[in-house]
Tab-separated table of C-alpha atoms in Angstrom:
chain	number	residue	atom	x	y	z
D	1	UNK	CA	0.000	0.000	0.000
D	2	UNK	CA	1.329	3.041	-1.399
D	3	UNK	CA	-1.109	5.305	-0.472
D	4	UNK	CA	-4.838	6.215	-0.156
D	5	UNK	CA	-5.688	5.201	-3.693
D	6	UNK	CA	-4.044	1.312	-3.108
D	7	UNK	CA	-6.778	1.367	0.491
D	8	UNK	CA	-9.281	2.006	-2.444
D	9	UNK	CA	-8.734	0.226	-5.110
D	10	UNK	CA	-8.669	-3.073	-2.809
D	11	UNK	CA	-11.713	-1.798	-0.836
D	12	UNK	CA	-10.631	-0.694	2.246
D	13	UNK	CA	-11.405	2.461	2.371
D	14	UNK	CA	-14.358	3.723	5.284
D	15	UNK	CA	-15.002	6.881	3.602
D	16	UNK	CA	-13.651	9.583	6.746
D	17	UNK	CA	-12.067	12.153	4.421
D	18	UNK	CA	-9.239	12.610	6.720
D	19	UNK	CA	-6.649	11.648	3.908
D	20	UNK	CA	-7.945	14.796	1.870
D	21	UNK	CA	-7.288	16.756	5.322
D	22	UNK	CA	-3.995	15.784	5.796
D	23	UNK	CA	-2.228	15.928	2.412
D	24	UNK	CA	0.222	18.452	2.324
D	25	UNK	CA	0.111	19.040	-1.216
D	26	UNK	CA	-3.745	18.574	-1.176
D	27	UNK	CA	-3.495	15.897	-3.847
D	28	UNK	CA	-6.228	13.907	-2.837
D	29	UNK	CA	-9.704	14.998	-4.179
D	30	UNK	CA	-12.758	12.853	-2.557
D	31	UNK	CA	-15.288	11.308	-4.689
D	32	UNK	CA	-18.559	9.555	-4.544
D	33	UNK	CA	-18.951	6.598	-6.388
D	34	UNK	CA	-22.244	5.825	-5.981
D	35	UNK	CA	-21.717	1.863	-5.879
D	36	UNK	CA	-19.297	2.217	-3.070
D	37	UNK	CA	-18.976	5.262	-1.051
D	38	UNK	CA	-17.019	8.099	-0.897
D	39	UNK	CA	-13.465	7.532	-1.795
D	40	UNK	CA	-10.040	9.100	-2.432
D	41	UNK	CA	-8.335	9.964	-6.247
D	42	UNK	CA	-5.023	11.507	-6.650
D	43	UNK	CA	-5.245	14.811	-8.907
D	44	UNK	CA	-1.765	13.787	-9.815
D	45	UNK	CA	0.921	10.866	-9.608
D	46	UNK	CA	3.264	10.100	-7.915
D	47	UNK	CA	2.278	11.768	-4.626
D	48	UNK	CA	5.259	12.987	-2.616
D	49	UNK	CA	7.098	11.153	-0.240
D	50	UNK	CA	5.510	11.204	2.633
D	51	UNK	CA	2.582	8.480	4.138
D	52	UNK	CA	0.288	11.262	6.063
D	53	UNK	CA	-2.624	9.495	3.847
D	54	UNK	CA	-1.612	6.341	5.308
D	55	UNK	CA	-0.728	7.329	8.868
D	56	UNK	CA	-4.747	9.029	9.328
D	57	UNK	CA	-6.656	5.980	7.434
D	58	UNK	CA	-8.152	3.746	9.651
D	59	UNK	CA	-9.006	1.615	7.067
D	60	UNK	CA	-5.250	0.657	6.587
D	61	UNK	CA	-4.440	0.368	10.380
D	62	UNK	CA	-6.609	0.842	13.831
D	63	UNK	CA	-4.589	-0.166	16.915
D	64	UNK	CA	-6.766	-0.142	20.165
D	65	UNK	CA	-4.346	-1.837	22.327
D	66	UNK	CA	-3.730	1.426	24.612
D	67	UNK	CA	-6.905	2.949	24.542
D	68	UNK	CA	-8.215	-0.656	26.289
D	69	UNK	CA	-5.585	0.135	29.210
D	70	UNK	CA	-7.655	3.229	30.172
D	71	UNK	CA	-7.542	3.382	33.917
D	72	UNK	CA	-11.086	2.814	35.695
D	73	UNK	CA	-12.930	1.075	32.346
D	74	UNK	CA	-15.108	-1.452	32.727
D	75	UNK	CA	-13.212	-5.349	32.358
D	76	UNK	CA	-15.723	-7.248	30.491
D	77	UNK	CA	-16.737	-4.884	28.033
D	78	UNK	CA	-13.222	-3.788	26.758
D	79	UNK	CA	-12.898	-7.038	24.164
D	80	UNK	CA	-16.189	-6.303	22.634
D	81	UNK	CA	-16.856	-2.507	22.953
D	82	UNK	CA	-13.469	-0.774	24.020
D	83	UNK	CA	-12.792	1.390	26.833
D	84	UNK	CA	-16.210	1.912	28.955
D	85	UNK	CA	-16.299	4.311	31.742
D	86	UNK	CA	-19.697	4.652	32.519
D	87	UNK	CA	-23.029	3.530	31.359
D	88	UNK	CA	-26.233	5.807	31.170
D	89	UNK	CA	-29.681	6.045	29.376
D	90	UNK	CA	-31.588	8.847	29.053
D	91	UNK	CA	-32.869	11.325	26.787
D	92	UNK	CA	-32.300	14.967	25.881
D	93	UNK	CA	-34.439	17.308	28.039
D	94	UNK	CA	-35.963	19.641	25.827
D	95	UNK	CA	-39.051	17.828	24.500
D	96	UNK	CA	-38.422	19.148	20.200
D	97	UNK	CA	-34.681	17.773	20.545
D	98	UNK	CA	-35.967	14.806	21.636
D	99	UNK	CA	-39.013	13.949	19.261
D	100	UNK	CA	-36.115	15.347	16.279
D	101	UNK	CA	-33.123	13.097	17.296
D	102	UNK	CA	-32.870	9.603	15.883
D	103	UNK	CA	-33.305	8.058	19.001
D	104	UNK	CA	-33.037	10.647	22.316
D	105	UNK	CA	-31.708	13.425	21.160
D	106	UNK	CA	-28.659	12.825	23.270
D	107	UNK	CA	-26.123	13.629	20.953
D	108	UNK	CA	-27.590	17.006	20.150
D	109	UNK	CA	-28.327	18.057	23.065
D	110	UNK	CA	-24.891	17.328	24.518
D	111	UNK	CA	-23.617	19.118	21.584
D	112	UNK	CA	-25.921	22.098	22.482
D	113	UNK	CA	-24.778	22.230	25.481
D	114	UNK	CA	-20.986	22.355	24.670
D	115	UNK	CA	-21.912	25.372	23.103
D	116	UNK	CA	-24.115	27.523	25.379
D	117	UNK	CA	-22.075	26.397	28.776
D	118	UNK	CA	-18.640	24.644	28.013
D	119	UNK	CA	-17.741	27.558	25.557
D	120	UNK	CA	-17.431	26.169	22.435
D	121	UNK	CA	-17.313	27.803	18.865
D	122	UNK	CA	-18.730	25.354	16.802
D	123	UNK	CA	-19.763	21.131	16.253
D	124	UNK	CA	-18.383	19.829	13.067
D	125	UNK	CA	-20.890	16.930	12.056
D	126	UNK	CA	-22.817	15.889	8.817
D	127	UNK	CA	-26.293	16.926	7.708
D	128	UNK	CA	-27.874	16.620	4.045
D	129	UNK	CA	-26.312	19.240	1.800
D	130	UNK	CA	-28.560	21.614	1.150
D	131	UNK	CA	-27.993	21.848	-3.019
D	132	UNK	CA	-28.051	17.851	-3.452
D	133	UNK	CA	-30.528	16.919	-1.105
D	134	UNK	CA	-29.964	12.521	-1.259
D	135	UNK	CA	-26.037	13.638	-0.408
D	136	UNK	CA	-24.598	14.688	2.407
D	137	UNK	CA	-21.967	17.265	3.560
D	138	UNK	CA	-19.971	17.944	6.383
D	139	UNK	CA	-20.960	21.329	8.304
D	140	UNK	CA	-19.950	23.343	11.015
D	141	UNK	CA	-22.896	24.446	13.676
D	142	UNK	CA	-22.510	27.491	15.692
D	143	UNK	CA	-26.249	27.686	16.858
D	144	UNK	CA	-29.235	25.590	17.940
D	145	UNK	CA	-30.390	26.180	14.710
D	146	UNK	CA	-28.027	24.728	13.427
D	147	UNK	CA	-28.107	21.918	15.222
D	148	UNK	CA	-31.722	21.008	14.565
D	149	UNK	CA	-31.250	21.382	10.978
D	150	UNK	CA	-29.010	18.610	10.909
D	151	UNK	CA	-30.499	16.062	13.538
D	152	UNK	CA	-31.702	12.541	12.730
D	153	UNK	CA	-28.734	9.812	11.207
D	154	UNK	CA	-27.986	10.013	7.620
D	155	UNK	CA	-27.915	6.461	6.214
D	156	UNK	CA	-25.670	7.328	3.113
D	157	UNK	CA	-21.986	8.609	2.216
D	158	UNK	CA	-20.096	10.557	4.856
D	159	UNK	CA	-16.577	11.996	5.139
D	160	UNK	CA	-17.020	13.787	8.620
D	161	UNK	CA	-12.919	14.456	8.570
D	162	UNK	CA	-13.021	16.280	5.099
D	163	UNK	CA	-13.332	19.572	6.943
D	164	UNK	CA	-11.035	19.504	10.213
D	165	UNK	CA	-9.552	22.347	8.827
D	166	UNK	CA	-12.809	24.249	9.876
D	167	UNK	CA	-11.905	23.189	13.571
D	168	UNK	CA	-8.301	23.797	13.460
D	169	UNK	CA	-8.705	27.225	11.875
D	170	UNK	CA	-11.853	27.429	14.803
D	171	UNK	CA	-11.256	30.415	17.508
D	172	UNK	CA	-12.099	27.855	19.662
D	173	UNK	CA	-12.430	24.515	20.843
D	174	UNK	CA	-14.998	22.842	19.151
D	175	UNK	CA	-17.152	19.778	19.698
D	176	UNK	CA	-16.915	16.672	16.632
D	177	UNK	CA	-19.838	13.984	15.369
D	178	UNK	CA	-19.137	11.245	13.433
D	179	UNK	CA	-18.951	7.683	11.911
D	180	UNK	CA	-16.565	4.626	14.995
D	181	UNK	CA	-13.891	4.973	11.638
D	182	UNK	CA	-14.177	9.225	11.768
D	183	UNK	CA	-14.038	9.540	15.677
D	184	UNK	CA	-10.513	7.033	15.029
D	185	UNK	CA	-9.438	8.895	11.967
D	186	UNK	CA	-9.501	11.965	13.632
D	187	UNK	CA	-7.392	11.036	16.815
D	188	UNK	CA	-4.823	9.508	14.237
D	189	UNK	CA	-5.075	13.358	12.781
D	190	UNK	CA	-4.626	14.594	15.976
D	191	UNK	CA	-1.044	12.749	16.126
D	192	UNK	CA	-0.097	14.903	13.403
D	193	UNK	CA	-1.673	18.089	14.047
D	194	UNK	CA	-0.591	19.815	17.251
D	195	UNK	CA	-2.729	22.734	16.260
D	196	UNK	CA	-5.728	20.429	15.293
D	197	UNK	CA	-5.196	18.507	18.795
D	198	UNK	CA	-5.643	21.888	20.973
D	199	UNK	CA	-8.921	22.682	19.384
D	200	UNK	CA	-10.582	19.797	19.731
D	201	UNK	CA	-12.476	19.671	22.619
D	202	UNK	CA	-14.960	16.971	22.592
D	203	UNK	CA	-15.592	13.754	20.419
D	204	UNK	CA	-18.903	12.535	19.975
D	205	UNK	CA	-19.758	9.066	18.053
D	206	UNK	CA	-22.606	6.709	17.372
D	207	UNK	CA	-23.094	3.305	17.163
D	208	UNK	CA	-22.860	2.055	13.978
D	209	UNK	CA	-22.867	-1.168	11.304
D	210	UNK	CA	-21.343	1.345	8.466
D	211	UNK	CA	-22.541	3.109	5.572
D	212	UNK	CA	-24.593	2.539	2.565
D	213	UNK	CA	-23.990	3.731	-0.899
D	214	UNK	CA	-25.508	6.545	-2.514
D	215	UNK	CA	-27.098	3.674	-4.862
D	216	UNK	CA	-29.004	2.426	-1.697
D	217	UNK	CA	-30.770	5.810	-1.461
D	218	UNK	CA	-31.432	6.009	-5.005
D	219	UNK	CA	-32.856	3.137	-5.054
D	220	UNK	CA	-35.237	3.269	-2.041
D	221	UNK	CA	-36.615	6.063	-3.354
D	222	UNK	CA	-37.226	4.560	-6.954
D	223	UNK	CA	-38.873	1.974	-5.036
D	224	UNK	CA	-41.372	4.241	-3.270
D	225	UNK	CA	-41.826	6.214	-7.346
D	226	UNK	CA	-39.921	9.193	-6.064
D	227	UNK	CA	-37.285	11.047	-8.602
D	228	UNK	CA	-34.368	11.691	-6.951
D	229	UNK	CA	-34.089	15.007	-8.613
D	230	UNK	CA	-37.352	16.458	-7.063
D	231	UNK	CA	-36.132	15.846	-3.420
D	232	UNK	CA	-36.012	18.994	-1.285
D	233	UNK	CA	-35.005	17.213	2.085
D	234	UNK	CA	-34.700	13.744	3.103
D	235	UNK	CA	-34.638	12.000	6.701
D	236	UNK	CA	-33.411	9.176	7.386
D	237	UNK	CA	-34.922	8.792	11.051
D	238	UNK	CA	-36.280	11.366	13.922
D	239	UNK	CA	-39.667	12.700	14.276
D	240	UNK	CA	-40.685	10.268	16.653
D	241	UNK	CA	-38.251	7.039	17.198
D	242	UNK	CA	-36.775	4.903	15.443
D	243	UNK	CA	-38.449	7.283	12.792
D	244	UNK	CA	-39.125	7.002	8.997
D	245	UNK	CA	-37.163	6.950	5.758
D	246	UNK	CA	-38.985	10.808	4.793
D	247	UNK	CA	-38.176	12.237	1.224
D	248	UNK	CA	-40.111	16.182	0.907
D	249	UNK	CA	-40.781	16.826	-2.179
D	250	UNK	CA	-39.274	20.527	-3.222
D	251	UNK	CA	-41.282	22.952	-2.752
D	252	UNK	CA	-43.758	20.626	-0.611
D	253	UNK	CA	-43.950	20.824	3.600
D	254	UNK	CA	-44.961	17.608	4.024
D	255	UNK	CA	-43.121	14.268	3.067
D	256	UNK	CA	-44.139	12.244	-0.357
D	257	UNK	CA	-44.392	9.422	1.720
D	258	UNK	CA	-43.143	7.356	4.702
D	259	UNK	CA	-40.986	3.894	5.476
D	260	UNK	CA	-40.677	2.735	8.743
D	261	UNK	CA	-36.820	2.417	9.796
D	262	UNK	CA	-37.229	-1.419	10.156
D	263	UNK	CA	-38.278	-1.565	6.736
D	264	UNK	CA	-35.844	0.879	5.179
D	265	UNK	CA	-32.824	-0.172	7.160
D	266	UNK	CA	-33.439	-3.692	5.620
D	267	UNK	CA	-33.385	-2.524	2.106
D	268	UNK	CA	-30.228	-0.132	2.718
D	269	UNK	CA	-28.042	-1.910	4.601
D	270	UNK	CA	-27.453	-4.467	1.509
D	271	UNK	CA	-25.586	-1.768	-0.160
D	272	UNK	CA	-23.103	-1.486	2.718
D	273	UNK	CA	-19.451	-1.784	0.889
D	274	UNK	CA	-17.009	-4.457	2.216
D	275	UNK	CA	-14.966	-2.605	4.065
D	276	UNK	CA	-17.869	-2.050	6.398
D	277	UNK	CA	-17.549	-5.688	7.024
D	278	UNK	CA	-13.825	-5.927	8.442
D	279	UNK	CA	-13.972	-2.810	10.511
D	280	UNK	CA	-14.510	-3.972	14.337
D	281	UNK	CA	-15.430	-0.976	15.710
D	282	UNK	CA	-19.039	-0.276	15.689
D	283	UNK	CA	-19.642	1.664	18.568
D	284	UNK	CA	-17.185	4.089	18.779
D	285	UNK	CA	-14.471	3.357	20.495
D	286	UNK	CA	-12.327	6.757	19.954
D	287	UNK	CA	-14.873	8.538	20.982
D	288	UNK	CA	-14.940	10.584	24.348
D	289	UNK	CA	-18.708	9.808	24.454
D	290	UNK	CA	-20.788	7.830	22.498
D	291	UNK	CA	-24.316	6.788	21.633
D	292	UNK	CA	-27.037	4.480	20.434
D	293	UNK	CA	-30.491	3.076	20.899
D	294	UNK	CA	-30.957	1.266	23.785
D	295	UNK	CA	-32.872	-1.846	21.918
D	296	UNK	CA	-32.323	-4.335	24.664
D	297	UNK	CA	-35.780	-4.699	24.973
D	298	UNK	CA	-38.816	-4.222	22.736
D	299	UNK	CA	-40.094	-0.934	21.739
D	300	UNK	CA	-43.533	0.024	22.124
D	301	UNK	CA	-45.416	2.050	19.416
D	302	UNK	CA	-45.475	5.833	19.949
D	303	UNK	CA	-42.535	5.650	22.773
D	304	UNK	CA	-40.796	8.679	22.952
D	305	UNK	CA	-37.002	8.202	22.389
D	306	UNK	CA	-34.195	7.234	24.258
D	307	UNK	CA	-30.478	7.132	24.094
D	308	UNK	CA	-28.079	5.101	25.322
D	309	UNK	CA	-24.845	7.382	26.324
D	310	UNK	CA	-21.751	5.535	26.823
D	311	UNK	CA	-18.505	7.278	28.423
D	312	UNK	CA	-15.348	6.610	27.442
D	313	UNK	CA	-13.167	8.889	28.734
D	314	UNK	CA	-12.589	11.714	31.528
D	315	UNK	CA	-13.276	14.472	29.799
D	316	UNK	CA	-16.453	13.012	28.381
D	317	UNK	CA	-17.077	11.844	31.835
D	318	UNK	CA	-17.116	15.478	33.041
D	319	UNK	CA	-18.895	16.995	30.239
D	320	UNK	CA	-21.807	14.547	30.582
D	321	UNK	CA	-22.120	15.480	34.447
D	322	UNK	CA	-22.315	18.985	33.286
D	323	UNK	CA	-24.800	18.698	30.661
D	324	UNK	CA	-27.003	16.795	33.486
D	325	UNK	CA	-26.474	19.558	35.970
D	326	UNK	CA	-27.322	22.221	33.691
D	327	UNK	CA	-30.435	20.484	32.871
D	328	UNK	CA	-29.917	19.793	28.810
D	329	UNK	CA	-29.727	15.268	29.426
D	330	UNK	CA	-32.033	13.736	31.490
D	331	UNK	CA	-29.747	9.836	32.157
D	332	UNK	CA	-29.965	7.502	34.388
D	333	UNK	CA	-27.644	4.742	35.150
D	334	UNK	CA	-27.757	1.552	32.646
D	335	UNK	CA	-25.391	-1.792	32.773
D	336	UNK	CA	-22.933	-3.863	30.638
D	337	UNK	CA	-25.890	-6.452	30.149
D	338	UNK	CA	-28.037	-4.029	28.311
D	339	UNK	CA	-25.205	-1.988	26.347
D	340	UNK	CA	-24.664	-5.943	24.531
D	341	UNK	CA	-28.339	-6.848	24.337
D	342	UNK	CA	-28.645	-3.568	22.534
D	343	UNK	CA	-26.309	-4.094	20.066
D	344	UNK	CA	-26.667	-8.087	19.334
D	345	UNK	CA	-26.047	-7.233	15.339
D	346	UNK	CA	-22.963	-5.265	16.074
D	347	UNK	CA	-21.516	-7.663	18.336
D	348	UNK	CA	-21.935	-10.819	16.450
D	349	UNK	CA	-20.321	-8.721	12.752
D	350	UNK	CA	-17.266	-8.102	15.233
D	351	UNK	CA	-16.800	-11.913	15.996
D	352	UNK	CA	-16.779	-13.352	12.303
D	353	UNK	CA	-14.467	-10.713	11.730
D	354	UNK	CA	-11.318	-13.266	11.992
D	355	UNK	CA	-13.028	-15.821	9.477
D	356	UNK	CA	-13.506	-13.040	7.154
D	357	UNK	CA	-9.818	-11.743	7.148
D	358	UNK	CA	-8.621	-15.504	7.117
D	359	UNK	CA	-10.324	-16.177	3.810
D	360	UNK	CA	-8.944	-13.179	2.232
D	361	UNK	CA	-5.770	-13.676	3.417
D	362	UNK	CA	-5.169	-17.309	2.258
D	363	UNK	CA	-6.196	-15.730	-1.159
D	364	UNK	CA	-3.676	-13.038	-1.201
D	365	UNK	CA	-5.669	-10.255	-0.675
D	366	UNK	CA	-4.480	-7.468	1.223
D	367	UNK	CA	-6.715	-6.503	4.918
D	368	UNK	CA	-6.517	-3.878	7.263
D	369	UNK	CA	-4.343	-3.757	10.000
D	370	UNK	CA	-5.918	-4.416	13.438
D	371	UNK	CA	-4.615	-4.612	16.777
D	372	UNK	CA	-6.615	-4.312	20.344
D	373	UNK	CA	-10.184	-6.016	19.397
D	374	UNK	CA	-9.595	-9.567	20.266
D	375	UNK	CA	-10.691	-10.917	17.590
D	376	UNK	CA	-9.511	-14.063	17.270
D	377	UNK	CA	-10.935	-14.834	20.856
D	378	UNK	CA	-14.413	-13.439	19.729
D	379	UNK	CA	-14.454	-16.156	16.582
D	380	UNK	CA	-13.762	-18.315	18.960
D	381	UNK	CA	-17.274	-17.815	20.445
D	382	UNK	CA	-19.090	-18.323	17.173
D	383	UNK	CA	-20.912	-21.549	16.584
D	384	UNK	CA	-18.931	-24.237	14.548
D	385	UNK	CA	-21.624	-22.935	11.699
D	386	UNK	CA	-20.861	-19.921	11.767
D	387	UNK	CA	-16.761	-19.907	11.914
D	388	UNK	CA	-17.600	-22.283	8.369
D	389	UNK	CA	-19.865	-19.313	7.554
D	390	UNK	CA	-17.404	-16.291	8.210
D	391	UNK	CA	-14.924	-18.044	6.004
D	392	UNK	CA	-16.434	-20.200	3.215
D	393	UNK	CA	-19.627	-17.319	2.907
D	394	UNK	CA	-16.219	-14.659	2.108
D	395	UNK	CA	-14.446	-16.862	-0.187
D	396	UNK	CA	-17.565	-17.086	-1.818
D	397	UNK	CA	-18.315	-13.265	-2.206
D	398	UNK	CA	-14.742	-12.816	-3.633
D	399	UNK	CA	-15.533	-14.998	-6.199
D	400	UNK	CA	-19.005	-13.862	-7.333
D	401	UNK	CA	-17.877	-9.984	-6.763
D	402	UNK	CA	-14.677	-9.989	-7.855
D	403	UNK	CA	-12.957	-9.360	-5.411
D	404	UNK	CA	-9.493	-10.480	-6.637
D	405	UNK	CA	-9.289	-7.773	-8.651
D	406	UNK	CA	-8.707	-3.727	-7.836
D	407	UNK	CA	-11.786	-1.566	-7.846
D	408	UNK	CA	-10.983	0.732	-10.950
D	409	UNK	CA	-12.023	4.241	-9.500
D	410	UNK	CA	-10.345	6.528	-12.234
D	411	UNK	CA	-12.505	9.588	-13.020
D	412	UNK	CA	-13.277	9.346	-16.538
């Protein structure tokens, strides 16, 4: 691996951005291919000599080992979920951030909150870009506003890290949302970016099985008779929880139509690119806080959302206790048991991780680099069924996809 366009070509590539960030000579332009996600091409070759691209892309290399030898985290959650400081389920306080959010308006309103009390100039996060409607694009909210502009999870492309520069250039410390693979690309970015590093102040994350293609949106909404071109604003989620797939028509108030998420998460997540499928972390382990719905139980109709807020580190520990005092979260305390009942989907990907790197391996196929998820000891747990399955079922899909051969993602 050479550099970002090698993590491409073979399909390793998570789609952060923080390659374009970091080049020196801004070489690398990002591009959405709409079977497989935002990705990295070189305006020019050779690059220079330097492997910036590589050192930030967590889809070449994610070590965890230190970050699991966090002082005060909790033992038996560290092989599974990463460092764990505290557990808590809640919801966000004011009633509109709540019924908005995707589940309970945690993450905004802790982002809120950063920025009316902890004095910070701005959260960095994705929303739907405002001229291309089915895309999104990574923003910088100063406001409220702001902030409910962008709520609700956007099942689609996402380079969170394509804009650090808009927090390192920030006259302030500023608060970050994205993607397990952003919240690790940007503390790799944060290694090489003094400045970046002192302007940071918090890092939020979500729980999450990876991104769809653009194709996946397209094609939900030709499956509901919906031209992609008359979209004025799409949601993914929110307005009420889990929410509904909601494309607006432009000009219109009101959306065209409605798909519950159950329904629309089913059809998307097929169009999930393999690198989604390698990468351990789903819950966002470089994160200082992160969070998720708490689906350890069934969900009754109408409920009003909650989140499940897990702390990984001191600051985030501090910041959360501070958003409760002020009055903006609304938590209470939640266990080990019920952060892994929640995420059953997550958890079981993670463990036929090894079987999956195994096949491609014995076919000479290059994999990502990863260190601190014991993985090996999580296959072990699988079923003899499904160790056969997390093998044979990936030798199988690089044969009927192709695999053995470089993605070709030349702009033509």
């Amino acid at each position: 691996m050479k550099n970002v366009s090698d993590i491409a070509a073979w399909r390793l590539c998570l789609g952060c951005g923080a390659c374009a960030y970091i080049c020196p000579e801004k070489k690398v332009n990002l591009v959405d291919f709409i079977e497989e996600g935002i990705r990295p091409v070189l305006k020019s070759d050779p690059c220079g000599s330097c492997f910036a691209c590589l050192d930030v892309c967590p889809g070449y290399e994610n070590d965890h080992t230190e970050i699991n030898r966090r002082s005060g985290i909790i033992p038996e959650l560290a092989a599974s979920c990463g460092p764990v400081l505290e557990i808590w389920e809640g919801h966000a306080a004011d009633p509109e951030i709540r019924f908005l959010g995707s589940s309970g308006g945690a993450i905004t309103a802790l982002s809120l909150h950063c920025l009316e009390k902890e004095g910070m100039s701005g959260v960095l996060h994705v929303g739907g870009d405002p001229d291309h409607p089915v895309r999104n694009k990574t923003q910088m909210s100063r406001s409220r506003a702001d902030l409910l502009k962008k709520t609700g999870s956007r099942y689609a492309p996402a380079s969170a890290c394509d804009r650090l520069d808009l927090i390192e250039s920030a006259p302030g410390p500023c608060v970050f949302i994205g993607q397990p693979s952003e919240a690790t690309a940007l503390a790799k970015a944060q290694n090489l970016r003094p400045a970046l590093k002192e302007k940071v102040g918090l890092v939020i994350s979500f729980f999450c099985a990876g991104s769809p293609s653009t194709k996946g949106t397209l094609d939900l909404l030709q499956k509901m008779n919906i031209a992609p071109a008359r979209v004025g604003e799409l949601r993914y989620r929110g307005n009420g929880w889990p929410g509904h797939f909601a494309p607006t028509l432009d000009g219109q108030s009101q959306p065209a139509s409605r798909m519950t998420y159950k329904e629309s998460w089913g059809f998307l997540q097929a169009y999930r690119p393999y690198s989604t499928h390698v990468c351990p972390d789903g819950t966002g382990e470089d994160a200082d806080v992160s969070c998720g719905d708490p689906w350890h139980r069934e969900i009754a109709p109408d409920e009003p959302g909650l989140s499940m807020v897990v702390v990984r580190t001191e600051r985030g520990r501090q910041i959360v206790r501070r958003a409760v005092e002020s009055g903006a979260l609304k938590l209470w305390p939640s266990d080990s048991e019920k952060l892994l009942a929640s995420q059953r989907n997550l958890m079981n990907k993670r463990r036929a991780i090894w079987g999956r790197l195994l096949a491609f391996r014995l076919m000479g196929l290059p994999t990502p680099r990863l260190k601190g998820f014991s993985l090996f000891q999580g296959w072990l747990k699988l079923s003899f069924k499904e160790k056969l399955r997390s093998i044979f079922g990936s030798w199988r899909r690089i044969i009927q996809r192709n695999y053995r051969r470089p993605l070709d993602l030349t702009l033509r």
